[in-house]
mmCIF file of C-alpha atoms and ligand atoms in Angstrom:
data_model
loop_
_atom_site.group_PDB
_atom_site.id
_atom_site.type_symbol
_atom_site.label_atom_id
_atom_site.label_comp_id
_atom_site.label_asym_id
_atom_site.label_seq_id
_atom_site.Cartn_x
_atom_site.Cartn_y
_atom_site.Cartn_z
ATOM 1 C CA MET A 24 -4.634 -208.027 -79.696
ATOM 2 C CA TYR A 25 -5.321 -204.309 -79.305
ATOM 3 C CA GLU A 26 -6.902 -202.138 -81.962
ATOM 4 C CA GLY A 27 -5.322 -199.811 -84.498
ATOM 5 C CA ALA A 28 -2.562 -197.467 -83.338
ATOM 6 C CA LEU A 29 -1.871 -199.242 -80.059
ATOM 7 C CA GLN A 30 -1.428 -202.640 -81.690
ATOM 8 C CA SER A 31 0.676 -201.042 -84.384
ATOM 9 C CA LEU A 32 3.006 -199.607 -81.706
ATOM 10 C CA VAL A 33 3.183 -202.992 -79.956
ATOM 11 C CA ASP A 34 4.095 -204.599 -83.295
ATOM 12 C CA GLN A 35 6.771 -201.989 -84.079
ATOM 13 C CA LEU A 36 8.362 -202.263 -80.641
ATOM 14 C CA GLY A 37 8.242 -206.037 -80.968
ATOM 15 C CA HIS A 38 10.546 -205.811 -83.983
ATOM 16 C CA LEU A 39 13.331 -204.332 -81.835
ATOM 17 C CA PRO A 40 16.129 -206.759 -80.941
ATOM 18 C CA GLY A 41 15.716 -208.404 -77.577
ATOM 19 C CA VAL A 42 12.107 -207.239 -77.167
ATOM 20 C CA GLY A 43 9.534 -210.015 -76.861
ATOM 21 C CA PRO A 44 5.740 -209.596 -77.222
ATOM 22 C CA LYS A 45 5.208 -209.018 -73.484
ATOM 23 C CA SER A 46 7.903 -206.330 -73.226
ATOM 24 C CA ALA A 47 6.557 -204.669 -76.382
ATOM 25 C CA GLN A 48 3.099 -204.509 -74.841
ATOM 26 C CA ARG A 49 4.473 -203.135 -71.557
ATOM 27 C CA MET A 50 6.442 -200.409 -73.392
ATOM 28 C CA ALA A 51 3.475 -199.442 -75.583
ATOM 29 C CA LEU A 52 1.158 -199.121 -72.585
ATOM 30 C CA TYR A 53 3.818 -197.123 -70.746
ATOM 31 C CA LEU A 54 4.163 -194.717 -73.679
ATOM 32 C CA LEU A 55 0.389 -194.368 -73.880
ATOM 33 C CA GLU A 56 0.285 -193.041 -70.307
ATOM 34 C CA ALA A 57 3.671 -191.232 -70.255
ATOM 35 C CA GLU A 58 4.102 -187.451 -70.003
ATOM 36 C CA PRO A 59 3.930 -185.807 -73.455
ATOM 37 C CA ASP A 60 7.438 -184.308 -72.946
ATOM 38 C CA GLU A 61 8.936 -187.699 -72.289
ATOM 39 C CA VAL A 62 7.397 -189.136 -75.443
ATOM 40 C CA SER A 63 8.548 -186.139 -77.530
ATOM 41 C CA MET A 64 12.091 -186.542 -76.248
ATOM 42 C CA LEU A 65 12.094 -190.197 -77.263
ATOM 43 C CA VAL A 66 10.766 -189.371 -80.727
ATOM 44 C CA GLU A 67 13.368 -186.588 -81.107
ATOM 45 C CA ALA A 68 16.183 -188.871 -79.960
ATOM 46 C CA ILE A 69 15.207 -191.485 -82.556
ATOM 47 C CA ASN A 70 14.988 -188.874 -85.314
ATOM 48 C CA ALA A 71 18.302 -187.321 -84.256
ATOM 49 C CA VAL A 72 20.292 -190.563 -84.512
ATOM 50 C CA ARG A 73 18.694 -191.294 -87.869
ATOM 51 C CA THR A 74 19.587 -187.904 -89.334
ATOM 52 C CA ARG A 75 22.894 -187.079 -87.597
ATOM 53 C CA VAL A 76 24.768 -190.308 -86.964
ATOM 54 C CA HIS A 77 26.775 -191.917 -89.748
ATOM 55 C CA HIS A 78 30.012 -193.814 -90.289
ATOM 56 C CA CYS A 79 33.456 -192.236 -89.842
ATOM 57 C CA GLU A 80 35.131 -191.666 -93.224
ATOM 58 C CA ILE A 81 38.326 -193.303 -92.004
ATOM 59 C CA CYS A 82 37.388 -196.198 -89.724
ATOM 60 C CA ALA A 83 33.566 -196.543 -90.097
ATOM 61 C CA ASN A 84 32.972 -196.054 -86.382
ATOM 62 C CA LEU A 85 29.747 -194.153 -85.606
ATOM 63 C CA THR A 86 30.019 -190.359 -85.417
ATOM 64 C CA GLU A 87 28.186 -187.102 -86.113
ATOM 65 C CA GLU A 88 31.293 -185.556 -87.743
ATOM 66 C CA ASN A 89 33.151 -186.599 -90.889
ATOM 67 C CA THR A 90 35.596 -188.491 -88.706
ATOM 68 C CA CYS A 91 35.054 -190.059 -85.285
ATOM 69 C CA ALA A 92 36.460 -188.858 -81.949
ATOM 70 C CA ILE A 93 39.085 -191.640 -81.936
ATOM 71 C CA CYS A 94 40.385 -190.846 -85.428
ATOM 72 C CA ARG A 95 40.485 -187.125 -84.516
ATOM 73 C CA ASP A 96 42.351 -187.730 -81.237
ATOM 74 C CA ILE A 97 46.030 -186.925 -81.924
ATOM 75 C CA ARG A 98 47.066 -188.731 -78.711
ATOM 76 C CA ARG A 99 46.008 -192.087 -80.181
ATOM 77 C CA ASP A 100 48.848 -194.209 -81.529
ATOM 78 C CA PRO A 101 48.735 -193.964 -85.342
ATOM 79 C CA THR A 102 50.952 -197.038 -85.794
ATOM 80 C CA MET A 103 48.365 -199.537 -84.510
ATOM 81 C CA ILE A 104 44.982 -200.486 -85.924
ATOM 82 C CA CYS A 105 42.555 -202.828 -84.184
ATOM 83 C CA VAL A 106 40.215 -204.459 -86.711
ATOM 84 C CA VAL A 107 36.685 -205.172 -85.476
ATOM 85 C CA GLN A 108 33.439 -206.357 -87.045
ATOM 86 C CA GLU A 109 31.029 -203.707 -85.767
ATOM 87 C CA PRO A 110 31.114 -200.267 -84.088
ATOM 88 C CA LYS A 111 29.791 -201.819 -80.875
ATOM 89 C CA ASP A 112 33.001 -203.847 -80.647
ATOM 90 C CA ILE A 113 34.927 -200.557 -80.383
ATOM 91 C CA GLN A 114 32.781 -199.673 -77.376
ATOM 92 C CA ALA A 115 33.657 -203.006 -75.751
ATOM 93 C CA ILE A 116 37.409 -202.630 -76.343
ATOM 94 C CA GLU A 117 37.432 -198.981 -75.282
ATOM 95 C CA ALA A 118 35.732 -200.000 -72.028
ATOM 96 C CA ALA A 119 38.768 -202.183 -71.282
ATOM 97 C CA ARG A 120 40.984 -199.051 -71.539
ATOM 98 C CA VAL A 121 44.089 -200.894 -72.700
ATOM 99 C CA PHE A 122 44.238 -200.151 -76.422
ATOM 100 C CA ARG A 123 45.562 -196.720 -77.434
ATOM 101 C CA GLY A 124 45.681 -197.138 -81.210
ATOM 102 C CA ARG A 125 43.026 -196.613 -83.839
ATOM 103 C CA TYR A 126 40.287 -198.876 -85.188
ATOM 104 C CA HIS A 127 38.902 -200.213 -88.428
ATOM 105 C CA VAL A 128 35.324 -201.481 -88.673
ATOM 106 C CA LEU A 129 34.797 -204.202 -91.277
ATOM 107 C CA GLY A 130 31.013 -204.069 -91.195
ATOM 108 C CA GLY A 131 30.619 -207.792 -90.578
ATOM 109 C CA ALA A 132 32.501 -211.037 -91.063
ATOM 110 C CA ILE A 133 33.031 -213.496 -93.893
ATOM 111 C CA ASP A 134 29.951 -215.708 -93.961
ATOM 112 C CA PRO A 135 29.510 -217.725 -97.175
ATOM 113 C CA MET A 136 26.127 -219.054 -95.988
ATOM 114 C CA ARG A 137 24.808 -215.493 -96.086
ATOM 115 C CA GLY A 138 26.700 -214.557 -99.225
ATOM 116 C CA ILE A 139 29.182 -212.319 -97.384
ATOM 117 C CA GLY A 140 32.659 -212.555 -98.869
ATOM 118 C CA PRO A 141 35.741 -210.305 -98.424
ATOM 119 C CA GLU A 142 34.384 -207.929 -101.105
ATOM 120 C CA GLN A 143 31.375 -207.122 -98.929
ATOM 121 C CA LEU A 144 33.594 -206.019 -96.030
ATOM 122 C CA ARG A 145 35.671 -202.856 -95.701
ATOM 123 C CA ILE A 146 38.926 -204.684 -96.431
ATOM 124 C CA ARG A 147 39.886 -202.566 -99.425
ATOM 125 C CA GLU A 148 39.542 -199.466 -97.210
ATOM 126 C CA LEU A 149 41.823 -201.097 -94.628
ATOM 127 C CA LEU A 150 44.495 -201.808 -97.236
ATOM 128 C CA THR A 151 44.235 -198.197 -98.412
ATOM 129 C CA ARG A 152 44.905 -197.014 -94.863
ATOM 130 C CA LEU A 153 48.119 -199.048 -94.811
ATOM 131 C CA GLN A 154 49.547 -197.532 -97.975
ATOM 132 C CA ASP A 155 51.512 -194.688 -96.353
ATOM 133 C CA GLY A 156 53.432 -197.177 -94.180
ATOM 134 C CA GLN A 157 52.606 -195.448 -90.881
ATOM 135 C CA VAL A 158 50.742 -198.460 -89.494
ATOM 136 C CA THR A 159 53.097 -201.185 -88.275
ATOM 137 C CA GLU A 160 50.771 -203.460 -86.323
ATOM 138 C CA ILE A 161 47.268 -204.788 -86.912
ATOM 139 C CA ILE A 162 45.307 -206.496 -84.137
ATOM 140 C CA LEU A 163 42.555 -208.759 -85.439
ATOM 141 C CA ALA A 164 39.693 -208.510 -82.953
ATOM 142 C CA THR A 165 36.966 -210.252 -84.915
ATOM 143 C CA ASN A 166 34.535 -212.415 -82.955
ATOM 144 C CA PRO A 167 35.707 -215.773 -81.571
ATOM 145 C CA ASN A 168 33.297 -217.791 -83.727
ATOM 146 C CA ILE A 169 33.516 -219.541 -87.113
ATOM 147 C CA GLU A 170 32.844 -216.388 -89.180
ATOM 148 C CA GLY A 171 35.163 -214.209 -87.098
ATOM 149 C CA GLU A 172 37.935 -216.800 -87.311
ATOM 150 C CA ALA A 173 37.520 -217.134 -91.076
ATOM 151 C CA THR A 174 37.745 -213.362 -91.401
ATOM 152 C CA ALA A 175 40.853 -213.157 -89.196
ATOM 153 C CA SER A 176 42.578 -215.922 -91.206
ATOM 154 C CA TYR A 177 41.757 -214.215 -94.480
ATOM 155 C CA LEU A 178 43.070 -210.878 -93.203
ATOM 156 C CA ALA A 179 46.216 -212.455 -91.723
ATOM 157 C CA ARG A 180 47.025 -214.026 -95.120
ATOM 158 C CA THR A 181 46.305 -210.790 -96.976
ATOM 159 C CA LEU A 182 48.293 -208.621 -94.568
ATOM 160 C CA ALA A 183 51.262 -211.020 -94.576
ATOM 161 C CA THR A 184 51.856 -210.109 -98.219
ATOM 162 C CA ILE A 185 52.376 -206.439 -97.329
ATOM 163 C CA GLY A 186 54.642 -206.991 -94.338
ATOM 164 C CA VAL A 187 52.518 -205.648 -91.472
ATOM 165 C CA THR A 188 52.763 -207.372 -88.082
ATOM 166 C CA THR A 189 49.465 -209.084 -87.338
ATOM 167 C CA SER A 190 48.210 -210.391 -84.026
ATOM 168 C CA ARG A 191 44.996 -212.024 -82.859
ATOM 169 C CA LEU A 192 43.255 -211.320 -79.591
ATOM 170 C CA ALA A 193 44.177 -214.071 -77.160
ATOM 171 C CA MET A 194 40.804 -215.611 -76.435
ATOM 172 C CA GLY A 195 40.823 -217.746 -73.317
ATOM 173 C CA LEU A 196 38.251 -220.216 -72.186
ATOM 174 C CA PRO A 197 35.500 -218.637 -70.124
ATOM 175 C CA VAL A 198 36.634 -218.400 -66.520
ATOM 176 C CA GLY A 199 34.829 -220.992 -64.418
ATOM 177 C CA GLY A 200 33.422 -222.633 -67.534
ATOM 178 C CA ASP A 201 33.566 -226.369 -68.102
ATOM 179 C CA LEU A 202 35.798 -227.528 -70.924
ATOM 180 C CA GLU A 203 33.021 -229.650 -72.401
ATOM 181 C CA TYR A 204 30.762 -226.624 -72.757
ATOM 182 C CA ALA A 205 33.328 -224.561 -74.675
ATOM 183 C CA ASP A 206 32.746 -224.568 -78.422
ATOM 184 C CA ALA A 207 35.322 -226.055 -80.759
ATOM 185 C CA VAL A 208 36.635 -222.731 -81.974
ATOM 186 C CA THR A 209 37.279 -221.485 -78.457
ATOM 187 C CA LEU A 210 38.963 -224.733 -77.519
ATOM 188 C CA GLY A 211 41.048 -224.644 -80.677
ATOM 189 C CA ARG A 212 42.240 -221.164 -79.894
ATOM 190 C CA ALA A 213 42.971 -222.073 -76.299
ATOM 191 C CA LEU A 214 45.087 -224.999 -77.528
ATOM 192 C CA GLU A 215 46.959 -222.973 -80.095
ATOM 193 C CA GLY A 216 47.650 -220.263 -77.556
ATOM 194 C CA ARG A 217 48.811 -222.704 -74.883
ATOM 195 C CA ARG A 218 51.766 -221.632 -72.808
ATOM 196 C CA HIS A 219 54.447 -223.810 -71.332
ATOM 197 C CA ILE A 220 54.353 -224.073 -67.546
ATOM 198 C CA ASP A 221 57.738 -224.400 -65.851
HETATM 199 ZN ZN1 ZN B 313 37.125 -193.093 -87.111
#
């Protein structure tokens, strides 16, 4: 244990995701010895994201404007919406460079154990976006786990009533992975999505 301010910094850094006690200590000691400019830039960067970054009015992606760069981009296909749980999922899909439509961030997944039902997600906002009839296809890209699957099923049932084509990301088994190590959900999906081999 250090004293006062230094220990306080170690504790604060230790709260960050993926940072264990040893890393927190290393970062705190680094900051203690770092150039003042470098420390100021870090402090400014933290303050800037806190004050400037918020959710896009349309899709809830992260942006500094009222709407995000993807929603503003007129070259994006307005007939397709890819539904994801979190803004970071948009980053992952964009990195694949295959999807040219727009997104909708739910802000989580249905998780009864944590008291998260459909009302807690941005499903109403999604349905509102579909009202003008421009969107013809919805891709459900929620996570391939129990909560993500429950959310996709709920959305598929809800969207079926309004006649929008719905598809689910085809999740394969991890390449090189052993079948016995795949979780049940992944295996279930792999079975459902099985293709006939001639
Ligand atoms: Zn947006």
